[in-house]
mmCIF file of C-alpha atoms in Angstrom:
data_model
loop_
_atom_site.group_PDB
_atom_site.id
_atom_site.type_symbol
_atom_site.label_atom_id
_atom_site.label_comp_id
_atom_site.label_asym_id
_atom_site.label_seq_id
_atom_site.Cartn_x
_atom_site.Cartn_y
_atom_site.Cartn_z
ATOM 1 C CA GLN Y 1 30.279 -8.883 33.959
ATOM 2 C CA SER Y 2 27.699 -10.955 31.915
ATOM 3 C CA GLU Y 3 24.880 -9.987 34.268
ATOM 4 C CA PHE Y 4 25.919 -6.380 34.083
ATOM 5 C CA ASP Y 5 25.708 -6.484 30.257
ATOM 6 C CA ALA Y 6 22.318 -8.163 30.372
ATOM 7 C CA ALA Y 7 21.065 -5.465 32.710
ATOM 8 C CA ASN Y 8 22.420 -2.731 30.515
ATOM 9 C CA SER Y 9 20.740 -4.351 27.381
ATOM 10 C CA TRP Y 10 17.514 -4.690 29.096
ATOM 11 C CA ASN Y 11 17.797 -0.881 30.219
ATOM 12 C CA SER Y 12 18.478 0.079 26.712
ATOM 13 C CA TRP Y 13 15.394 -1.515 25.328
ATOM 14 C CA GLU Y 14 13.296 -0.019 28.108
ATOM 15 C CA ASN Y 15 14.582 3.417 27.399
ATOM 16 C CA VAL Y 16 13.884 3.100 23.647
ATOM 17 C CA TYR Y 17 10.324 1.674 24.474
ATOM 18 C CA ASN Y 18 9.757 4.708 26.920
ATOM 19 C CA VAL Y 19 10.692 7.370 24.360
ATOM 20 C CA VAL Y 20 8.804 5.822 21.459
ATOM 21 C CA TYR Y 21 5.766 5.135 23.572
ATOM 22 C CA LEU Y 22 5.688 8.639 24.921
ATOM 23 C CA ILE Y 23 5.999 10.108 21.488
ATOM 24 C CA ALA Y 24 3.090 7.775 20.304
ATOM 25 C CA VAL Y 25 0.937 8.780 23.094
ATOM 26 C CA LEU Y 26 1.563 12.545 22.549
ATOM 27 C CA LEU Y 27 0.876 12.260 19.020
ATOM 28 C CA THR Y 28 -2.273 9.963 19.272
ATOM 29 C CA ILE Y 29 -4.760 12.464 20.766
ATOM 30 C CA PRO Y 30 -4.160 15.479 18.433
ATOM 31 C CA ILE Y 31 -4.020 13.156 15.344
ATOM 32 C CA GLY Y 32 -7.232 11.495 16.426
ATOM 33 C CA ILE Y 33 -8.985 14.741 16.877
ATOM 34 C CA LEU Y 34 -7.674 15.808 13.463
ATOM 35 C CA LEU Y 35 -8.968 12.706 11.819
ATOM 36 C CA ILE Y 36 -12.476 13.100 13.301
ATOM 37 C CA VAL Y 37 -12.633 16.844 12.322
ATOM 38 C CA TRP Y 38 -11.444 15.916 8.763
ATOM 39 C CA ALA Y 39 -13.864 13.078 8.439
ATOM 40 C CA HIS Y 40 -16.728 15.309 9.523
ATOM 41 C CA ARG Y 41 -15.688 18.091 7.080
ATOM 42 C CA ALA Y 42 -15.125 15.604 4.048
ATOM 43 C CA HIS Y 43 -18.673 14.241 4.778
ATOM 44 C CA ARG Y 44 -20.181 17.676 4.668
ATOM 45 C CA ALA Y 45 -18.081 18.537 1.448
ATOM 46 C CA THR Y 46 -19.530 15.360 -0.211
ATOM 47 C CA ASP Y 47 -23.049 16.569 0.581
ATOM 48 C CA ALA Y 48 -22.648 19.288 -2.121
ATOM 49 C CA LEU Y 49 -21.751 16.565 -4.634
ATOM 50 C CA ASN Y 50 -24.516 14.118 -3.720
ATOM 51 C CA HIS Y 51 -28.048 15.166 -3.249
ATOM 52 C CA GLY Y 52 -29.392 11.578 -3.133
ATOM 53 C CA GLN Y 53 -29.717 9.128 -0.283
ATOM 54 C CA ARG Y 54 -26.590 8.093 1.772
ATOM 55 C CA LYS Y 55 -26.099 5.103 4.063
ATOM 56 C CA TRP Y 56 -23.998 6.923 6.582
ATOM 57 C CA GLY Y 57 -25.176 10.318 7.984
ATOM 58 C CA HIS Y 58 -23.153 13.181 9.518
ATOM 59 C CA GLY Y 59 -23.332 11.624 12.977
ATOM 60 C CA TRP Y 60 -21.586 8.528 11.829
ATOM 61 C CA SER Y 61 -18.564 10.590 10.475
ATOM 62 C CA ILE Y 62 -17.891 11.411 14.236
ATOM 63 C CA GLY Y 63 -19.665 8.781 16.313
ATOM 64 C CA ALA Y 64 -18.258 5.881 14.532
ATOM 65 C CA TRP Y 65 -14.732 6.592 15.976
ATOM 66 C CA PHE Y 66 -16.122 6.164 19.558
ATOM 67 C CA ILE Y 67 -17.714 2.810 19.462
ATOM 68 C CA PRO Y 68 -15.073 0.202 20.791
ATOM 69 C CA ILE Y 69 -14.254 -2.653 18.405
ATOM 70 C CA ALA Y 70 -17.039 -1.629 16.019
ATOM 71 C CA ASN Y 71 -14.925 1.420 14.990
ATOM 72 C CA TYR Y 72 -12.609 -0.958 13.157
ATOM 73 C CA ILE Y 73 -15.539 -1.575 10.902
ATOM 74 C CA LEU Y 74 -17.817 1.447 10.972
ATOM 75 C CA VAL Y 75 -15.049 4.076 10.426
ATOM 76 C CA PRO Y 76 -13.853 2.387 7.141
ATOM 77 C CA LEU Y 77 -17.536 2.087 5.984
ATOM 78 C CA VAL Y 78 -18.204 5.777 6.559
ATOM 79 C CA LEU Y 79 -14.843 6.763 5.038
ATOM 80 C CA SER Y 80 -15.401 4.464 2.033
ATOM 81 C CA GLU Y 81 -18.659 6.203 1.337
ATOM 82 C CA ILE Y 82 -16.886 9.588 1.473
ATOM 83 C CA HIS Y 83 -14.250 8.313 -0.903
ATOM 84 C CA LYS Y 84 -16.634 6.893 -3.391
ATOM 85 C CA ILE Y 85 -18.545 10.200 -3.607
ATOM 86 C CA ALA Y 86 -15.352 12.320 -3.797
ATOM 87 C CA SER Y 87 -14.071 10.044 -6.660
ATOM 88 C CA ALA Y 88 -17.232 9.747 -8.664
ATOM 89 C CA GLN Y 89 -17.907 11.078 -12.102
ATOM 90 C CA ARG Y 90 -19.664 14.439 -11.857
ATOM 91 C CA THR Y 91 -22.216 16.004 -14.052
ATOM 92 C CA ASN Y 92 -23.117 19.670 -13.457
ATOM 93 C CA GLY Y 93 -21.260 19.466 -10.052
ATOM 94 C CA THR Y 94 -22.989 16.370 -8.663
ATOM 95 C CA VAL Y 95 -22.079 12.776 -8.768
ATOM 96 C CA ASP Y 96 -24.155 10.302 -10.789
ATOM 97 C CA SER Y 97 -26.224 7.612 -9.274
ATOM 98 C CA GLU Y 98 -23.519 4.959 -9.870
ATOM 99 C CA TRP Y 99 -21.167 6.300 -7.147
ATOM 100 C CA PRO Y 100 -22.138 3.465 -4.703
ATOM 101 C CA ARG Y 101 -20.731 0.899 -7.108
ATOM 102 C CA SER Y 102 -17.232 2.543 -7.202
ATOM 103 C CA LYS Y 103 -14.315 0.573 -5.913
ATOM 104 C CA VAL Y 104 -13.278 0.770 -2.313
ATOM 105 C CA SER Y 105 -10.032 2.560 -1.649
ATOM 106 C CA ALA Y 106 -6.997 0.205 -1.236
ATOM 107 C CA PRO Y 107 -5.144 2.582 1.056
ATOM 108 C CA LEU Y 108 -8.223 2.814 3.141
ATOM 109 C CA ILE Y 109 -8.449 -0.994 3.628
ATOM 110 C CA MET Y 110 -4.626 -1.277 4.267
ATOM 111 C CA TRP Y 111 -4.906 1.571 6.704
ATOM 112 C CA PHE Y 112 -7.278 -0.127 8.902
ATOM 113 C CA VAL Y 113 -5.802 -3.756 8.520
ATOM 114 C CA PHE Y 114 -2.498 -2.078 9.655
ATOM 115 C CA TYR Y 115 -4.282 -0.220 12.540
ATOM 116 C CA ALA Y 116 -6.018 -3.459 13.730
ATOM 117 C CA VAL Y 117 -2.819 -5.646 13.556
ATOM 118 C CA GLY Y 118 -0.978 -2.830 15.271
ATOM 119 C CA GLY Y 119 -3.737 -2.787 18.018
ATOM 120 C CA VAL Y 120 -3.592 -6.422 18.609
ATOM 121 C CA THR Y 121 0.110 -6.523 18.581
ATOM 122 C CA LEU Y 122 0.341 -3.702 20.978
ATOM 123 C CA PHE Y 123 -2.054 -5.466 23.280
ATOM 124 C CA ILE Y 124 0.148 -8.624 23.186
ATOM 125 C CA GLY Y 125 3.207 -6.591 23.916
ATOM 126 C CA ASN Y 126 1.684 -4.630 26.653
ATOM 127 C CA ALA Y 127 0.333 -7.952 28.234
ATOM 128 C CA ALA Y 128 3.901 -9.327 28.186
ATOM 129 C CA LEU Y 129 5.067 -6.212 29.918
ATOM 130 C CA SER Y 130 2.560 -6.322 32.678
ATOM 131 C CA ASP Y 131 3.480 -9.926 33.784
ATOM 132 C CA ASP Y 132 4.773 -9.376 37.358
ATOM 133 C CA PHE Y 133 6.666 -12.600 37.123
ATOM 134 C CA ALA Y 134 8.512 -11.850 33.862
ATOM 135 C CA THR Y 135 12.112 -12.533 33.450
ATOM 136 C CA ALA Y 136 14.566 -9.902 31.956
ATOM 137 C CA ASP Y 137 14.174 -11.930 28.547
ATOM 138 C CA SER Y 138 10.555 -12.021 28.539
ATOM 139 C CA TYR Y 139 10.224 -8.360 29.451
ATOM 140 C CA ARG Y 140 12.687 -7.411 26.775
ATOM 141 C CA GLY Y 141 10.569 -9.565 24.341
ATOM 142 C CA GLY Y 142 7.474 -7.605 25.385
ATOM 143 C CA LEU Y 143 9.352 -4.400 24.754
ATOM 144 C CA ILE Y 144 10.297 -5.608 21.367
ATOM 145 C CA ILE Y 145 6.738 -6.803 20.491
ATOM 146 C CA THR Y 146 5.388 -3.333 21.638
ATOM 147 C CA LEU Y 147 7.961 -1.398 19.423
ATOM 148 C CA ILE Y 148 6.944 -3.597 16.437
ATOM 149 C CA ALA Y 149 3.405 -2.775 17.236
ATOM 150 C CA LEU Y 150 4.186 0.925 17.228
ATOM 151 C CA GLY Y 151 5.929 0.442 13.832
ATOM 152 C CA ILE Y 152 2.888 -1.157 12.276
ATOM 153 C CA THR Y 153 0.786 1.719 13.700
ATOM 154 C CA ALA Y 154 3.219 4.286 12.187
ATOM 155 C CA ALA Y 155 2.759 2.415 8.782
ATOM 156 C CA ALA Y 156 -1.045 2.679 9.304
ATOM 157 C CA SER Y 157 -0.614 6.417 9.870
ATOM 158 C CA LEU Y 158 1.207 6.763 6.562
ATOM 159 C CA LEU Y 159 -1.567 4.891 4.786
ATOM 160 C CA ALA Y 160 -4.158 7.163 6.574
ATOM 161 C CA ALA Y 161 -2.198 10.208 5.235
ATOM 162 C CA SER Y 162 -2.255 8.885 1.734
ATOM 163 C CA PHE Y 163 -6.022 8.243 1.815
ATOM 164 C CA ILE Y 164 -6.682 11.650 3.384
ATOM 165 C CA LYS Y 165 -4.593 13.425 0.660
ATOM 166 C CA ASP Y 166 -6.266 11.392 -2.083
ATOM 167 C CA VAL Y 167 -9.822 12.274 -0.760
ATOM 168 C CA SER Y 168 -9.018 15.914 -0.018
ATOM 169 C CA THR Y 169 -7.495 16.478 -3.487
ATOM 170 C CA LYS Y 170 -10.568 14.965 -5.067
ATOM 171 C CA LEU Y 171 -12.858 17.268 -3.098
ATOM 172 C CA GLU Y 172 -10.752 20.441 -3.804
ATOM 173 C CA ALA Y 173 -10.711 20.018 -7.634
ATOM 174 C CA PRO Y 174 -13.593 18.988 -9.727
ATOM 175 C CA LEU Y 175 -13.175 15.766 -11.565
ATOM 176 C CA ALA Y 176 -13.973 15.469 -15.206
ATOM 177 C CA THR Y 177 -17.492 16.657 -15.845
ATOM 178 C CA SER Y 178 -19.794 16.121 -18.724
ATOM 179 C CA ASN Y 179 -22.874 18.155 -19.503
#
C-alpha cells in the first residue's frame, strides 16, 4: 500500500505540473506578442512628447526582446526610457530636458528580477525533470521547483501589468503642464 500511495502522490504532482505548464505555454506566446506591440506603441507615443535625442530607437522596442540573455538587460533599459518620458514634467505638450534624470520604475525593476529568477528556477526544475535516472522523489522535487518557478513568473506578470498600466495611464492623460 505504501508504494501505491507514493505512486499516486507522484502522479498527482505530475498532473498539476502538466496542467499548469500547459496554461503557461498557451499564455506565453500571445502575452509576449502583446508586450512587444505595446512597447512599440508606447515608444511611438513618447516620440510626440520628446523631440530631442533618445538612447533607444524604435527598432530596440521590438528587437531587444529577441536577443537571448541580453533581453534581460536591454528590454528594461528601453522600457525605462519610455517610462521616464511618459512620467516627465511637460511644458506645452513636450517633456523638459531633465527627463533622463528621472527615477527608474520600481515595478519595472522588480518585473525583470522576478522574470529572471523565474527563468533560472524553471531551468533548474526542468533539468531535474529531464534526468533519466531520477527517483520518484527527485522527479517530484523537480515538479515542485518548476511549479515554484511558474509562480514566480506569474508574479512577474503581475508586476508587468502594473508597469504597463502606469505608463499607459501617463501617456493617455497629460501630466501637469506649465506655460
